CSV table of C-alpha atoms in Angstrom, one decimal:
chain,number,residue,atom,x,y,z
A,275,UNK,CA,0.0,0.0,0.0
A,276,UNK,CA,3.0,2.0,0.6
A,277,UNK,CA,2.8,3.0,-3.3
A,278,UNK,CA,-0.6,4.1,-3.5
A,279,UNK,CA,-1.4,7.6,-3.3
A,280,UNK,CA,-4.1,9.8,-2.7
A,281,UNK,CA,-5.9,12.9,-3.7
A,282,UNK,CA,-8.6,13.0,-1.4
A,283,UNK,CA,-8.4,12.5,2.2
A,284,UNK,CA,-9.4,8.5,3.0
A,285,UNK,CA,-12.1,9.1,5.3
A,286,UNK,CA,-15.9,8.7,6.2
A,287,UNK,CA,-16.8,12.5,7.1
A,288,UNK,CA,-20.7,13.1,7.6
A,289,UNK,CA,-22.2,16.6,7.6
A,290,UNK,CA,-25.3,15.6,9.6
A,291,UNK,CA,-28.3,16.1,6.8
A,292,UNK,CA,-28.3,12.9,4.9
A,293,UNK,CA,-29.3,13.6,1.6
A,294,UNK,CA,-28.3,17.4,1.4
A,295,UNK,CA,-29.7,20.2,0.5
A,296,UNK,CA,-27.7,20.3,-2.7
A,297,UNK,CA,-28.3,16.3,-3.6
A,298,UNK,CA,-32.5,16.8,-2.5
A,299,UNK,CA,-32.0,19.6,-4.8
A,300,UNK,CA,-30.7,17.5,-7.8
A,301,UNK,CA,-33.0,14.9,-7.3
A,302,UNK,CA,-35.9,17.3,-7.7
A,303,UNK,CA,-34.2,18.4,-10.9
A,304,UNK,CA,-33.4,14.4,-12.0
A,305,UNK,CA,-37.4,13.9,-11.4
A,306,UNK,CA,-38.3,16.3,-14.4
A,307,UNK,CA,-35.7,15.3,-17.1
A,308,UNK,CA,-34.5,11.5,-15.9
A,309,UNK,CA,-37.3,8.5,-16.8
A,310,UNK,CA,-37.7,6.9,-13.2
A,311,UNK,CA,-36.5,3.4,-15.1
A,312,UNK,CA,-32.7,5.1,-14.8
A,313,UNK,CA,-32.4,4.2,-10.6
A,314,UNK,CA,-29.7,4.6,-8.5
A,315,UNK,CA,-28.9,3.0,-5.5
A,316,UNK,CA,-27.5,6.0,-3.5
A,317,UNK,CA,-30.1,9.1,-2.8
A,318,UNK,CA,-26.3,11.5,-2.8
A,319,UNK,CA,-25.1,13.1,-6.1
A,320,UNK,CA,-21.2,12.8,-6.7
A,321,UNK,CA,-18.7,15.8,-6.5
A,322,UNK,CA,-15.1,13.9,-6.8
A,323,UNK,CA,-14.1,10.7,-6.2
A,324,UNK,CA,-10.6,9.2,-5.2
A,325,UNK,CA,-8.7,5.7,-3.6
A,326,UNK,CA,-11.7,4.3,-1.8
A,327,UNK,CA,-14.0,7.3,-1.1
A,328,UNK,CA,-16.9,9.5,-2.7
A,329,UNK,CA,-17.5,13.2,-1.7
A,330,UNK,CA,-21.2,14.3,-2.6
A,331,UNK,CA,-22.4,17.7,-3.4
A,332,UNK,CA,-22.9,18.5,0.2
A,333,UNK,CA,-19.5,17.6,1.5
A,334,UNK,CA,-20.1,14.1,3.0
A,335,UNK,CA,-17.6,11.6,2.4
A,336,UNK,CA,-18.5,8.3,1.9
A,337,UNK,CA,-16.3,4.7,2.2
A,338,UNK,CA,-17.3,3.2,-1.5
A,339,UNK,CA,-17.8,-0.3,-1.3
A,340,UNK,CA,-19.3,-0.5,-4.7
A,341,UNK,CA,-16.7,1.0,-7.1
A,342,UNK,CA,-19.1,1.6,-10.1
A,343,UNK,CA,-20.3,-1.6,-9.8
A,344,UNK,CA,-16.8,-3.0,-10.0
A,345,UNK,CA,-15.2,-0.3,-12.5
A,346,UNK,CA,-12.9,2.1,-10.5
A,347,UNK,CA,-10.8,-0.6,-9.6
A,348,UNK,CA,-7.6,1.7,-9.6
A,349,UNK,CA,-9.6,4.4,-7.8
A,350,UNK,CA,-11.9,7.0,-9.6
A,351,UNK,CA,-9.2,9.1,-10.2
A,352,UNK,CA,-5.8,7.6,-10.4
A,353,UNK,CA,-3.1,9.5,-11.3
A,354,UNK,CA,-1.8,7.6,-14.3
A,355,UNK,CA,-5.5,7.2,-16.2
A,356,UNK,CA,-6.1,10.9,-15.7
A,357,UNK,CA,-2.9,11.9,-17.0
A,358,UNK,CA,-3.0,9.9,-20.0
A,359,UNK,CA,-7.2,11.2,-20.3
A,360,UNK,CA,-5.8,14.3,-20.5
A,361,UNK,CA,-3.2,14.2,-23.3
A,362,UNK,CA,-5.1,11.5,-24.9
A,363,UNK,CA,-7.9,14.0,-25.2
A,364,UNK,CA,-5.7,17.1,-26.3
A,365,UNK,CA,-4.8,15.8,-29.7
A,366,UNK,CA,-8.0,14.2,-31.0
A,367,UNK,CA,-11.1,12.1,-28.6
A,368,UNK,CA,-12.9,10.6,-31.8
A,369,UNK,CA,-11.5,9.8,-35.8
A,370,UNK,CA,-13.7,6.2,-35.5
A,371,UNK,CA,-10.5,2.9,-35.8
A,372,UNK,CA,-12.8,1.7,-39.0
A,373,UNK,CA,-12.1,5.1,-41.1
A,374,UNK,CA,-9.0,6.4,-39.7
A,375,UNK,CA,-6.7,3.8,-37.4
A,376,UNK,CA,-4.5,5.0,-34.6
A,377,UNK,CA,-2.0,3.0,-32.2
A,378,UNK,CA,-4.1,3.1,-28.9
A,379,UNK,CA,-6.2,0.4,-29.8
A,380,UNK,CA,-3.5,-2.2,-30.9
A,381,UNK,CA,-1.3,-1.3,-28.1
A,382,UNK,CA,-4.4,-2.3,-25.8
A,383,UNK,CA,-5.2,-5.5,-28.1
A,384,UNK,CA,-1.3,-6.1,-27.6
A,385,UNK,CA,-1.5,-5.7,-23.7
A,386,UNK,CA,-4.9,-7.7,-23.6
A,387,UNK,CA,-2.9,-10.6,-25.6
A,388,UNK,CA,-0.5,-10.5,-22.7
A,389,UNK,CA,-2.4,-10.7,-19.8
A,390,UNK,CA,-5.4,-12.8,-20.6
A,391,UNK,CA,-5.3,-16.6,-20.4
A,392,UNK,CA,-4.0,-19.0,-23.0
A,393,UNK,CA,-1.1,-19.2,-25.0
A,394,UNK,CA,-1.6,-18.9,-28.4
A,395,UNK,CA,-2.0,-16.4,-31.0
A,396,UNK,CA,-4.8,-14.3,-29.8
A,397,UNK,CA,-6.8,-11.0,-31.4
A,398,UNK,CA,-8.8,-8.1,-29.8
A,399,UNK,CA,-12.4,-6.5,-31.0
A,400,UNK,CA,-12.5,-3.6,-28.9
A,401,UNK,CA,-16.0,-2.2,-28.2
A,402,UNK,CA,-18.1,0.5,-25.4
A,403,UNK,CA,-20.0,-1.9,-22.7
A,404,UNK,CA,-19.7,-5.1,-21.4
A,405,UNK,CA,-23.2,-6.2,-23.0
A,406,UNK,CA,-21.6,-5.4,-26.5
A,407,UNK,CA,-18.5,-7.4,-25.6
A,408,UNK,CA,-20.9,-10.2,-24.9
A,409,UNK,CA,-23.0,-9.9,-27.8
A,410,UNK,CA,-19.6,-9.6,-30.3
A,411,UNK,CA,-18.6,-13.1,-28.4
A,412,UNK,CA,-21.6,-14.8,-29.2
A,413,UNK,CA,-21.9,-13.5,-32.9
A,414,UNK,CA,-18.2,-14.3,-33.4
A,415,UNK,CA,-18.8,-18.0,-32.2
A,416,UNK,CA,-21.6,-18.4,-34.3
A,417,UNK,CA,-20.0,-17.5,-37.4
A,418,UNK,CA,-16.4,-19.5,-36.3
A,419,UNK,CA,-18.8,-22.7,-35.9
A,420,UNK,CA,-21.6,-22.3,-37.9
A,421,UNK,CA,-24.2,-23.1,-35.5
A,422,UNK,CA,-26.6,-21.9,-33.5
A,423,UNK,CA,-27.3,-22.7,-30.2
A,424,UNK,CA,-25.7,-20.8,-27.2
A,425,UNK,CA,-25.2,-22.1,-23.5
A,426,UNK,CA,-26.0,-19.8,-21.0
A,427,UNK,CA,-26.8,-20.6,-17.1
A,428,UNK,CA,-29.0,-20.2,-14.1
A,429,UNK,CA,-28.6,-16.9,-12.2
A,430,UNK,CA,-26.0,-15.6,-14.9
A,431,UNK,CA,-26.4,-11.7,-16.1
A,432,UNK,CA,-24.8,-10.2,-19.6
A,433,UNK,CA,-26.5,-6.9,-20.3
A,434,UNK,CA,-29.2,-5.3,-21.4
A,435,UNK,CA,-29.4,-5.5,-25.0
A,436,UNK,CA,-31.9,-8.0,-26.8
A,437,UNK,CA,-29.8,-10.5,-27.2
A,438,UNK,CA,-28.2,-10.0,-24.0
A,439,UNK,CA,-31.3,-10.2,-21.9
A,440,UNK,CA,-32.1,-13.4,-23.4
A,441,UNK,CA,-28.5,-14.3,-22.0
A,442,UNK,CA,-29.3,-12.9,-18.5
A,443,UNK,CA,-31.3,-15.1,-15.9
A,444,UNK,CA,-33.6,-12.9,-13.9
A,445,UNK,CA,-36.4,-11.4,-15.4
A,446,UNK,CA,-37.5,-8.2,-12.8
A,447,UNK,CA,-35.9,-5.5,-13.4
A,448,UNK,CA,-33.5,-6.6,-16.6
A,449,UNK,CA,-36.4,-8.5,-18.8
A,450,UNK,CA,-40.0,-7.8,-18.0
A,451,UNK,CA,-41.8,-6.5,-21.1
A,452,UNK,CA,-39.0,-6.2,-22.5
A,453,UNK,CA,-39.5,-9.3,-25.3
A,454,UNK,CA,-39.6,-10.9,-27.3
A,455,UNK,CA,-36.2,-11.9,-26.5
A,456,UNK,CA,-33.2,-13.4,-29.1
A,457,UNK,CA,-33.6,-17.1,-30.0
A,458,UNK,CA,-31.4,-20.2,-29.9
A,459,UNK,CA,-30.1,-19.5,-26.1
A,460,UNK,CA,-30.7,-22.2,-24.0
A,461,UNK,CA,-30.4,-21.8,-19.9
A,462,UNK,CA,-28.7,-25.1,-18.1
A,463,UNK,CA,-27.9,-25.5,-14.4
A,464,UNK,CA,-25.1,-23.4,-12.6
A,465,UNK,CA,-23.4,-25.3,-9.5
A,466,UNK,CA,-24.1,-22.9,-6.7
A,467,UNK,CA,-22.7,-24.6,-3.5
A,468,UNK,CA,-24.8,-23.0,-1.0
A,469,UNK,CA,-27.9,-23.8,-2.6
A,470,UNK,CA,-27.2,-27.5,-3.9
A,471,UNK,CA,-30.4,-29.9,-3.2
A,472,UNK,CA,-27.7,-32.5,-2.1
A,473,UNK,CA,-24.1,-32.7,-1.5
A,474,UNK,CA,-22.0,-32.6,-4.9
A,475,UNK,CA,-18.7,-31.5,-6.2
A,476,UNK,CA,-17.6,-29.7,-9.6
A,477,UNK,CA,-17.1,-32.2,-11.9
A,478,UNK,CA,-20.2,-34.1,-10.5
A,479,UNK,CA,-22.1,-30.5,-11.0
A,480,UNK,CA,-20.8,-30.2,-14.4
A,481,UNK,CA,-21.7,-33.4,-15.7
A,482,UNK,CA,-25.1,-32.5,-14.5
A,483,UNK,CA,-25.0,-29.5,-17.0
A,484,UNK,CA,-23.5,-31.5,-19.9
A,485,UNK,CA,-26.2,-34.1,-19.7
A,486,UNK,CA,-28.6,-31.4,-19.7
A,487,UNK,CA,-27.0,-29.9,-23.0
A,488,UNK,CA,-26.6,-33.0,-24.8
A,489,UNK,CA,-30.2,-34.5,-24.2
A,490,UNK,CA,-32.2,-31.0,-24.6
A,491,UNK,CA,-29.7,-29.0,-27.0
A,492,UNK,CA,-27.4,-31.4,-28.4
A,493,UNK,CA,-23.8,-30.8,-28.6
A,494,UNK,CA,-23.0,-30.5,-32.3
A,495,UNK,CA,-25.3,-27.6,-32.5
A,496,UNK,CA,-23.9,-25.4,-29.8
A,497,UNK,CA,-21.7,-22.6,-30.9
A,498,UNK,CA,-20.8,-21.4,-27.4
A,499,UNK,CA,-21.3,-22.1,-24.1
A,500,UNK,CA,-20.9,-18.7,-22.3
A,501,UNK,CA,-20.4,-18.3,-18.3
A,502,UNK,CA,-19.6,-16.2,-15.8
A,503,UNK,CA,-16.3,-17.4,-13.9
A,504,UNK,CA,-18.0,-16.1,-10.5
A,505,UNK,CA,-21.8,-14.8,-11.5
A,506,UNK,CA,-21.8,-11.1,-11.0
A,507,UNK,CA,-25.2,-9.9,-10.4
A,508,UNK,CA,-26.5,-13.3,-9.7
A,509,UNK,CA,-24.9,-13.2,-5.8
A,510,UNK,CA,-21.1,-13.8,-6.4
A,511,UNK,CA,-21.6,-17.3,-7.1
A,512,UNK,CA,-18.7,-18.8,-7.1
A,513,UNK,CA,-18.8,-22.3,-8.4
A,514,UNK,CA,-17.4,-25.8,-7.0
A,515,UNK,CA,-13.5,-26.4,-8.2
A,516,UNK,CA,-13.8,-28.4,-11.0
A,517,UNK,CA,-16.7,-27.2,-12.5
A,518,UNK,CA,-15.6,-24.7,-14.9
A,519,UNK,CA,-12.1,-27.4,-16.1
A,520,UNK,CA,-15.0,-30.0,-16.9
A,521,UNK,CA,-17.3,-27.9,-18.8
A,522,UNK,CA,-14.1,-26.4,-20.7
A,523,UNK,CA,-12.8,-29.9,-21.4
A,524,UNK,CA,-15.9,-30.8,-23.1
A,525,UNK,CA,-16.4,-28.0,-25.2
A,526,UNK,CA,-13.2,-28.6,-27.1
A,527,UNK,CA,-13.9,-32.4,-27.3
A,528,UNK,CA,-17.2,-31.2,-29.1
A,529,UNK,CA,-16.0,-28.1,-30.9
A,530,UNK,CA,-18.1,-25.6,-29.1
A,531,UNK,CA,-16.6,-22.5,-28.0
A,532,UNK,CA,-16.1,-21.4,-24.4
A,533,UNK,CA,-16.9,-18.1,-23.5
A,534,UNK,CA,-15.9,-16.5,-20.1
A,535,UNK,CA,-17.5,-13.2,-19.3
A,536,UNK,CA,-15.0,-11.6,-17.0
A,537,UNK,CA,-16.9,-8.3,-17.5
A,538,UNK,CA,-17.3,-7.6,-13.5
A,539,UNK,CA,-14.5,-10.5,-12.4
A,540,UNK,CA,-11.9,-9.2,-14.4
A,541,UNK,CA,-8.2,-7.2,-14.3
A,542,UNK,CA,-7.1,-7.9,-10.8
A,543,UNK,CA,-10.9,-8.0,-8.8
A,544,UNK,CA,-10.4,-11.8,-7.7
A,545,UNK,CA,-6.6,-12.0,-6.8
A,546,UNK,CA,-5.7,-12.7,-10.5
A,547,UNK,CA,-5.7,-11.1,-13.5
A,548,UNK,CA,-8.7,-13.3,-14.3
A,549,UNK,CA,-11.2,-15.4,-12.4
A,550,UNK,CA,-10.6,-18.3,-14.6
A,551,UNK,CA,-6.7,-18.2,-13.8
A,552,UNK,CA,-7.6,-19.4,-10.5
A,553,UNK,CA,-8.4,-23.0,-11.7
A,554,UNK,CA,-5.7,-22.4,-15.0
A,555,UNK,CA,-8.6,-22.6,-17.5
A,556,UNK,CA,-8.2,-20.7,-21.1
A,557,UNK,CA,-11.1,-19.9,-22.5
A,558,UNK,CA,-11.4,-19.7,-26.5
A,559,UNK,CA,-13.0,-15.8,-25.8
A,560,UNK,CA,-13.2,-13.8,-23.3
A,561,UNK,CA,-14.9,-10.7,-22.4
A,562,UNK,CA,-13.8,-7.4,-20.9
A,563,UNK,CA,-15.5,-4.5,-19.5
A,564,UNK,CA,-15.4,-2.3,-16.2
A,565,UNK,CA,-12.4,-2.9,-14.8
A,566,UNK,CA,-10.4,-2.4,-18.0
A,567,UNK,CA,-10.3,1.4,-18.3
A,568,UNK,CA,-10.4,3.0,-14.8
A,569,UNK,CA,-13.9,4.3,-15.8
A,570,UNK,CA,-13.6,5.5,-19.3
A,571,UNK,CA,-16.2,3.6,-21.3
A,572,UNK,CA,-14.2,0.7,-23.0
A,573,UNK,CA,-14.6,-3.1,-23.2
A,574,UNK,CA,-13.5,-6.3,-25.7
A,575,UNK,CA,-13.3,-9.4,-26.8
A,576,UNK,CA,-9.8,-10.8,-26.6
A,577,UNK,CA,-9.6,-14.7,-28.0
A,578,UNK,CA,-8.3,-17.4,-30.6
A,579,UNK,CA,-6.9,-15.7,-34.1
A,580,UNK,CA,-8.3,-18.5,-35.5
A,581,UNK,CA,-12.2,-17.5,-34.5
A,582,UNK,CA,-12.2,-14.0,-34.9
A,583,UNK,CA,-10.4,-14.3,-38.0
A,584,UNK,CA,-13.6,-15.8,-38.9
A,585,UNK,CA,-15.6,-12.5,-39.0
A,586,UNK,CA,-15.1,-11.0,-42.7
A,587,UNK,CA,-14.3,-7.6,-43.0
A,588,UNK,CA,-16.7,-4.9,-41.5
A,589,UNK,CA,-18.2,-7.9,-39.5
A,590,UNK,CA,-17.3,-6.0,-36.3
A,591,UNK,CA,-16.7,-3.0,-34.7
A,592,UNK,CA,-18.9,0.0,-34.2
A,593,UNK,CA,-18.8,4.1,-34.9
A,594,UNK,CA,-17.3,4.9,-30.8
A,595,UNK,CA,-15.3,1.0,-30.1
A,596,UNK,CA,-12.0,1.2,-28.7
A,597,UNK,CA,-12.2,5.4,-28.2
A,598,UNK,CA,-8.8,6.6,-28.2
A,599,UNK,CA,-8.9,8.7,-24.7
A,600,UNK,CA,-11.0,5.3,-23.2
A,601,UNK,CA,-7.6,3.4,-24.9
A,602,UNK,CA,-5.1,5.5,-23.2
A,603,UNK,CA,-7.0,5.1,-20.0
A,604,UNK,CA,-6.8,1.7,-20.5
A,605,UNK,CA,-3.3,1.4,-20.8
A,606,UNK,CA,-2.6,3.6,-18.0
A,607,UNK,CA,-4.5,1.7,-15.5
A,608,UNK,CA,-3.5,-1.4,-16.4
A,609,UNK,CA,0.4,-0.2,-15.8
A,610,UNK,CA,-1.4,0.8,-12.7
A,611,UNK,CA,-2.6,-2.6,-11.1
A,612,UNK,CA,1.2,-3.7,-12.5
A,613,UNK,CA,2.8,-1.1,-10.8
A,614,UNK,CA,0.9,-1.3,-7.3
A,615,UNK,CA,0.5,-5.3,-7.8
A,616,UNK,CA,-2.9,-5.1,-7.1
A,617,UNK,CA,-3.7,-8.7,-7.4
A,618,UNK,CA,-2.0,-9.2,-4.2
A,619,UNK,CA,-4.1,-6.2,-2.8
A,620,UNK,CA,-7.0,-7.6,-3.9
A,621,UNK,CA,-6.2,-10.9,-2.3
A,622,UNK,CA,-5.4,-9.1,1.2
A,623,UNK,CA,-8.8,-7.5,0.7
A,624,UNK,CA,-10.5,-10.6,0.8
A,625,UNK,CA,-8.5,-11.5,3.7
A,626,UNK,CA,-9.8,-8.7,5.7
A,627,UNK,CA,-13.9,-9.1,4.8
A,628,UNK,CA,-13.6,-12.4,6.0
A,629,UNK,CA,-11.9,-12.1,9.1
A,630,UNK,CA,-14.5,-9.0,9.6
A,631,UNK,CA,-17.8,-11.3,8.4
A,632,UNK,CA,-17.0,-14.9,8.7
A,633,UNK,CA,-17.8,-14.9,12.6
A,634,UNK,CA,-21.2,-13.7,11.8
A,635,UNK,CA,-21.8,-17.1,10.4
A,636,UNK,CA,-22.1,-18.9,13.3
A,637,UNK,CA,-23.2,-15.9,15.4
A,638,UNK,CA,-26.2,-14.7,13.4
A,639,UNK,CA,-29.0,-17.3,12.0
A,640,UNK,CA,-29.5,-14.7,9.1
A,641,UNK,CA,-25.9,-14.5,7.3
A,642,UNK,CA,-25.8,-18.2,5.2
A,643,UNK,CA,-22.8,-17.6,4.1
A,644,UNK,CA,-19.5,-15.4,3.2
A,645,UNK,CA,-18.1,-16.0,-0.2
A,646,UNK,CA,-16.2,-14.8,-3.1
A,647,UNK,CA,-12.5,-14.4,-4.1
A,648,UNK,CA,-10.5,-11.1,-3.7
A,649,UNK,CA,-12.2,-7.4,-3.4
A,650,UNK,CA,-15.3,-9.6,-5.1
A,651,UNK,CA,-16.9,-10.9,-2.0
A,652,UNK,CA,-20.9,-11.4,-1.1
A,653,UNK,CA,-22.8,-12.2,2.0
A,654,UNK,CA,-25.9,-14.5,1.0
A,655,UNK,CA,-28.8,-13.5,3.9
A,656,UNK,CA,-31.1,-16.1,4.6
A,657,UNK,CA,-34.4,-16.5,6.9
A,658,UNK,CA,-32.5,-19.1,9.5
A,659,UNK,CA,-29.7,-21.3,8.4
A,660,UNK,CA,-31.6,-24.4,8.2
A,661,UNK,CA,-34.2,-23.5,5.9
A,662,UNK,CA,-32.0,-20.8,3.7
A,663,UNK,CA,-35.1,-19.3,2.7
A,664,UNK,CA,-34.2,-15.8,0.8
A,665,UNK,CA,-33.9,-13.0,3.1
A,666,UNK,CA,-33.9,-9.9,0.7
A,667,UNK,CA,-35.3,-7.2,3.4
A,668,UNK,CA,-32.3,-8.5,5.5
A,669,UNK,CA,-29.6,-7.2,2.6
A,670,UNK,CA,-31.8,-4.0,2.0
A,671,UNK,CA,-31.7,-3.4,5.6
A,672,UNK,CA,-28.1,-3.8,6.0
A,673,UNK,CA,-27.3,-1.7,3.0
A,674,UNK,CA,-29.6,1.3,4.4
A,675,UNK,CA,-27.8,0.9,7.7
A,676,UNK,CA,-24.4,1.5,6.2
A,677,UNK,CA,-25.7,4.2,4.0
A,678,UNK,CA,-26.4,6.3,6.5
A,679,UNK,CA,-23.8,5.7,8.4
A,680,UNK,CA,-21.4,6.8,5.3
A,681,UNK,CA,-20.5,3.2,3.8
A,682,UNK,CA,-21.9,2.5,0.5
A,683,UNK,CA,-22.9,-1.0,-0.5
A,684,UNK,CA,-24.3,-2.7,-3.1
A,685,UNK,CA,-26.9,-5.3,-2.9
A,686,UNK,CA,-27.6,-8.3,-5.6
A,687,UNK,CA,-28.3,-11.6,-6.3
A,688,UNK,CA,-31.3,-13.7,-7.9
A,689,UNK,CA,-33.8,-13.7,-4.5
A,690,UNK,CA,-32.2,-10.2,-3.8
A,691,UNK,CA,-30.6,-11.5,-0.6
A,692,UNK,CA,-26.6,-10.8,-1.2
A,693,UNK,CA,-24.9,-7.8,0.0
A,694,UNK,CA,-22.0,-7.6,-2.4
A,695,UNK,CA,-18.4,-6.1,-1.6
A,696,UNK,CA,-16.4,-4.6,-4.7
A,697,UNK,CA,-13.9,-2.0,-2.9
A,698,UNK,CA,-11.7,-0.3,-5.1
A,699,UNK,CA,-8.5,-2.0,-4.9
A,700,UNK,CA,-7.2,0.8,-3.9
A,701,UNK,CA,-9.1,1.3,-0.8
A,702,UNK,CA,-6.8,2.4,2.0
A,703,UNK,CA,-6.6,-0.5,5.6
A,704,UNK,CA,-7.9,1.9,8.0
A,705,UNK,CA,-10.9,2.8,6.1
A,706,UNK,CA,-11.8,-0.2,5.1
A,707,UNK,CA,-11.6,-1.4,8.4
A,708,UNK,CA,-13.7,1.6,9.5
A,709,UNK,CA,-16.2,0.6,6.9
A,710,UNK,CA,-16.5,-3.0,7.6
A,711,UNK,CA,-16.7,-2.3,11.8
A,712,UNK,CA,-20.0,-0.3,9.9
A,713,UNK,CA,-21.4,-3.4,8.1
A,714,UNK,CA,-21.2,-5.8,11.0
A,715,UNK,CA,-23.0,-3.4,13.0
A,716,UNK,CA,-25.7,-3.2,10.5
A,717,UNK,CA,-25.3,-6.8,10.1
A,718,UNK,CA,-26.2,-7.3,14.0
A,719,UNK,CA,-28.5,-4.7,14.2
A,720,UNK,CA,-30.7,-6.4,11.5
C-alpha cells in the first residue's frame, strides 16, 4: 500500500443532513428530465471521487464499497489514467478505428494478448460496454462454428441489450416487457454450492450441466457455451473447483466455443488477472468490460486468431469502439494494477472481509454464508440457516444501515438477498476497516 497515493483525504466524514440540501436539490431536478426506469442505488449526487472514497455535493464523504459496480478498480481518479485522459484527449477524442486507425487500440489489443489466459495467437475487438462485448462473443462463435445454439446458465447476467437479456437469468428489473427476446439461447444448471439440493462437487455438477446440453440441446449444434467465472449480479456465485475445467474440457472435445464473461471479475478484482486463472482454465473468448479502463467507457473481446479471423471484413466494430482517450486510459490503468500489484491487494482484501464477516456465520442465523474471491466478495442473507429461505429485506436493511452511516454497498443476487463487496483495490486498511466495523454493526443490528 505504501505505493498508492491519494488525492482526497481516506475518510468517512458526515455533515449531519443525509441527503443534502444540494443532492435533494438534484433529485428534484433528475425527477423532471430523468425516466424513473434510470435508478440509483445512492439518494447522494457525486462531486469527486478518489482511492476508496466519494465526496457528494454537500461535502459528505462516503467509504465506497461498490466501485461503479466493480469499475474504478484503480480508484476514480488515479493519477496515471487521468494523466493519460488528458493528453489523450488534447490531440484528438474521436477519428472512429474503422475510417482512420490509430496505435491506442492495438497497443491495448497487444497488452490484452499479454495478460489474458492461453497461450496462443490471440486478437482483440474492442468495443463501449460489457453487453456489446458479450454480444460480439456470441456473434463471433456463431460464425467460427456455424451453428446456432448458445449455452448460458442459471442466475448468470450479460446486459441489457436483446440479445443480452435473453442471456441474462432474472427477469424483474432486466427482462420484463421487455421481449420478445433473441432465440437459440438455451439456460442449463449453474453449480451454486450453497444452494445445492444434495451434496456434490464440480465435476459431478458439471456433468449435471452437460447431460442437460446433450439431451435437450445437443452438442453438435452449440456454438458457445458462455459463463460467468463467478456470476456477478447473480450473488457472487462462485462455483465448486472443477466445475468450470470440466465444462471447458468438453467443449473442445465437441467443438463448441467457451466463453468467459469476465466483465465484472476481471483485471485484478479476484486476486488474479482473471477469475478463470484461479483453476488455469483458457477460455477460447473472453470478455472485458469495467475494470479495463479505470472508468472511461471501453470493453473487448480478446480470444483465438483463428475464430475472430472468422468475422469477414466490416463484420465487427462500431462508430465509438476502442475510443482513443478510453484506450489510453486503459493502458494507464492497467500499468497501474502492474505497478501497485494489485492482485496481491486484492487478495489481502478478501482476507480482511472475512476475518471481519465470517464470525457472523455462526453468530447470526440470518448471514448463510460469506463467499467470493479477492475485493469480489458477497454475503448471502437467509431466513435461518436451516431453511436458507431468501432474506432480501435483510440485505436491503443492511445496506440502508451503512448508507447512512457513510459506507456504500451494493446489494444483488437472484432472490435479492446478497450484500455484495467490490472496494476499489485501492481502498486504504484503515478505512476499510472503518467501513466493515459499519457493516457488522448493521449486520447485528438487523
Amino acid at each position: 500500500m505504501s505505493n498508492i497515493s491519494y488525492r482526497l483525504p481516506q475518510e468517512i466524514r458526515l455533515t449531519g443532513e443525509f441527503p443534502g440540501p444540494r443532492s435533494a436539490e438534484l433529485a428534484e431536478r433528475r425527477a423532471k428530465v430523468v425516466p424513473g426506469g434510470v435508478a440509483s442505488s445512492v439518494p447522494v449526487y457525486a462531486a469527486d471521487a478518489d482511492g476508496g472514497v466519494i465526496v457528494d455535493v454537500d461535502g459528505n464523504s462516503f467509504a465506497d464499497l461498490g466501485s461503479g459496480i466493480a469499475v474504478t478498480s484503480v480508484g476514480a481518479s488515479a493519477p496515471k489514467v487521468v494523466e493519460a485522459v488528458q493528453d489523450a484527449a488534447s490531440h484528438f477524442t474521436h477519428t472512429c478505428f474503422m475510417v482512420t486507425p490509430y496505435e491506442g487500440y492495438v497497443a491495448v489489443a497487444e497488452k490484452l494478448a499479454e495478460v489474458t489466459p492461453g497461450d496462443f495467437e490471440k486478437r482483440s475487438v474492442l468495443f463501449n460496454s460489457g453487453a456489446e462485448a458479450v454480444e460480439n462473443a456470441v456473434k463471433v462463435a456463431r460464425a467460427a462454428t456455424g451453428r446456432n445454439a448458445v449455452v448460458v446458465f442459471d442466475h448468470a447476467y450479460h446486459g441489457r441489450t436483446n440479445l443480452t437479456m435473453a442471456l441474462t437469468a432474472k427477469a424483474a428489473p432486466y427482462k420484463r416487457g421487455f421481449g420478445p427476446f433473441a432465440s437459440e439461447v438455451y439456460r442449463v444448471p449453474m453449480s451454486y454450492p450453497y444452494r445445492e439440493p444434495a451434496e456434490i462437487d464440480g465435476k459431478e455438477a458439471a456433468e449435471r450441466t452437460i447431460l442437460q446440453i446433450e439431451k435437450q440441446i445437443g452438442g453438435q449444434d452449440v456454438a458457445a457455451i458462455l459463463i460467468e467465472p463467478i456470476q456477478g449480479e447473480g450473488g457472487f456465485i462462485v462455483p465448486a473447483e472443477g466445475f468450470l475445467p470440466r465444462l471447458a474440457e468438453w467443449a473442445r472435445e465437441n467443438g463448441v466455443v467457451f466463453i468467459a464473461d469476465e466483465v465484472q471479475a476481471g483485471f485484478c478484482r479476484t486476486g488474479k488477472w482473471f477469475a478463470v486463472d484461479h483453476e488455469g482454465v483458457e477460455p477460447d473468448l473472453v470478455t472485458l468490460a469495467k475494470g479495463i479502463a479505470g472508468g472511461m467507457p471501453l470493453s473487448a473481446v480478446t480470444g483465438r486468431a483463428d475464430l475472430l479471423d472468422a468475422v469477414g471484413p466490416g463484420g465487427l466494430g462500431g462508430t465509438y469502439g476502442g475510443n482513443p482517450v478510453a484506450c489510453a486510459a486503459a493502458l494507464a490503468s492497467i500499468e497501474t494494477m502492474e505497478e501497485w500489484n494489485l492482485n496481491e491487494r486484492a487478495t489481502a482484501i478478501e482476507k480482511a472481509i472475512r476475518g471481519a464477516i465470517e464470525p457472523l456465520v455462526s453468530e447470526s442465523d440470518i448471514v448463510g454464508e460469506v463467499r467470493g474471491r479477492g475485493a469480489m466478495m458477497a454475503i448471502e442473507f437467509v431466513a435461518d440457516s436451516n431453511s436458507k429461505k431468501p432474506h432480501p429485506s435483510a440485505a436491503k436493511d443492511v445496506a440502508a444501515y451503512c448508507l447512512e452511516r457513510g459506507v456504500a454497498i451494493l446489494t444483488c443476487g437472484t432472490y435479492g438477498n446478497i450484500v455484495r463487496l467490490l472496494p476499489s483495490l485501492t481502498i486504504s486498511d484503515e478505512l476499510l476497516d472503518e467501513a466493515l466495523k459499519i457493516l457488522v454493526e448493521g449486520i447485528r443490528s438487523v
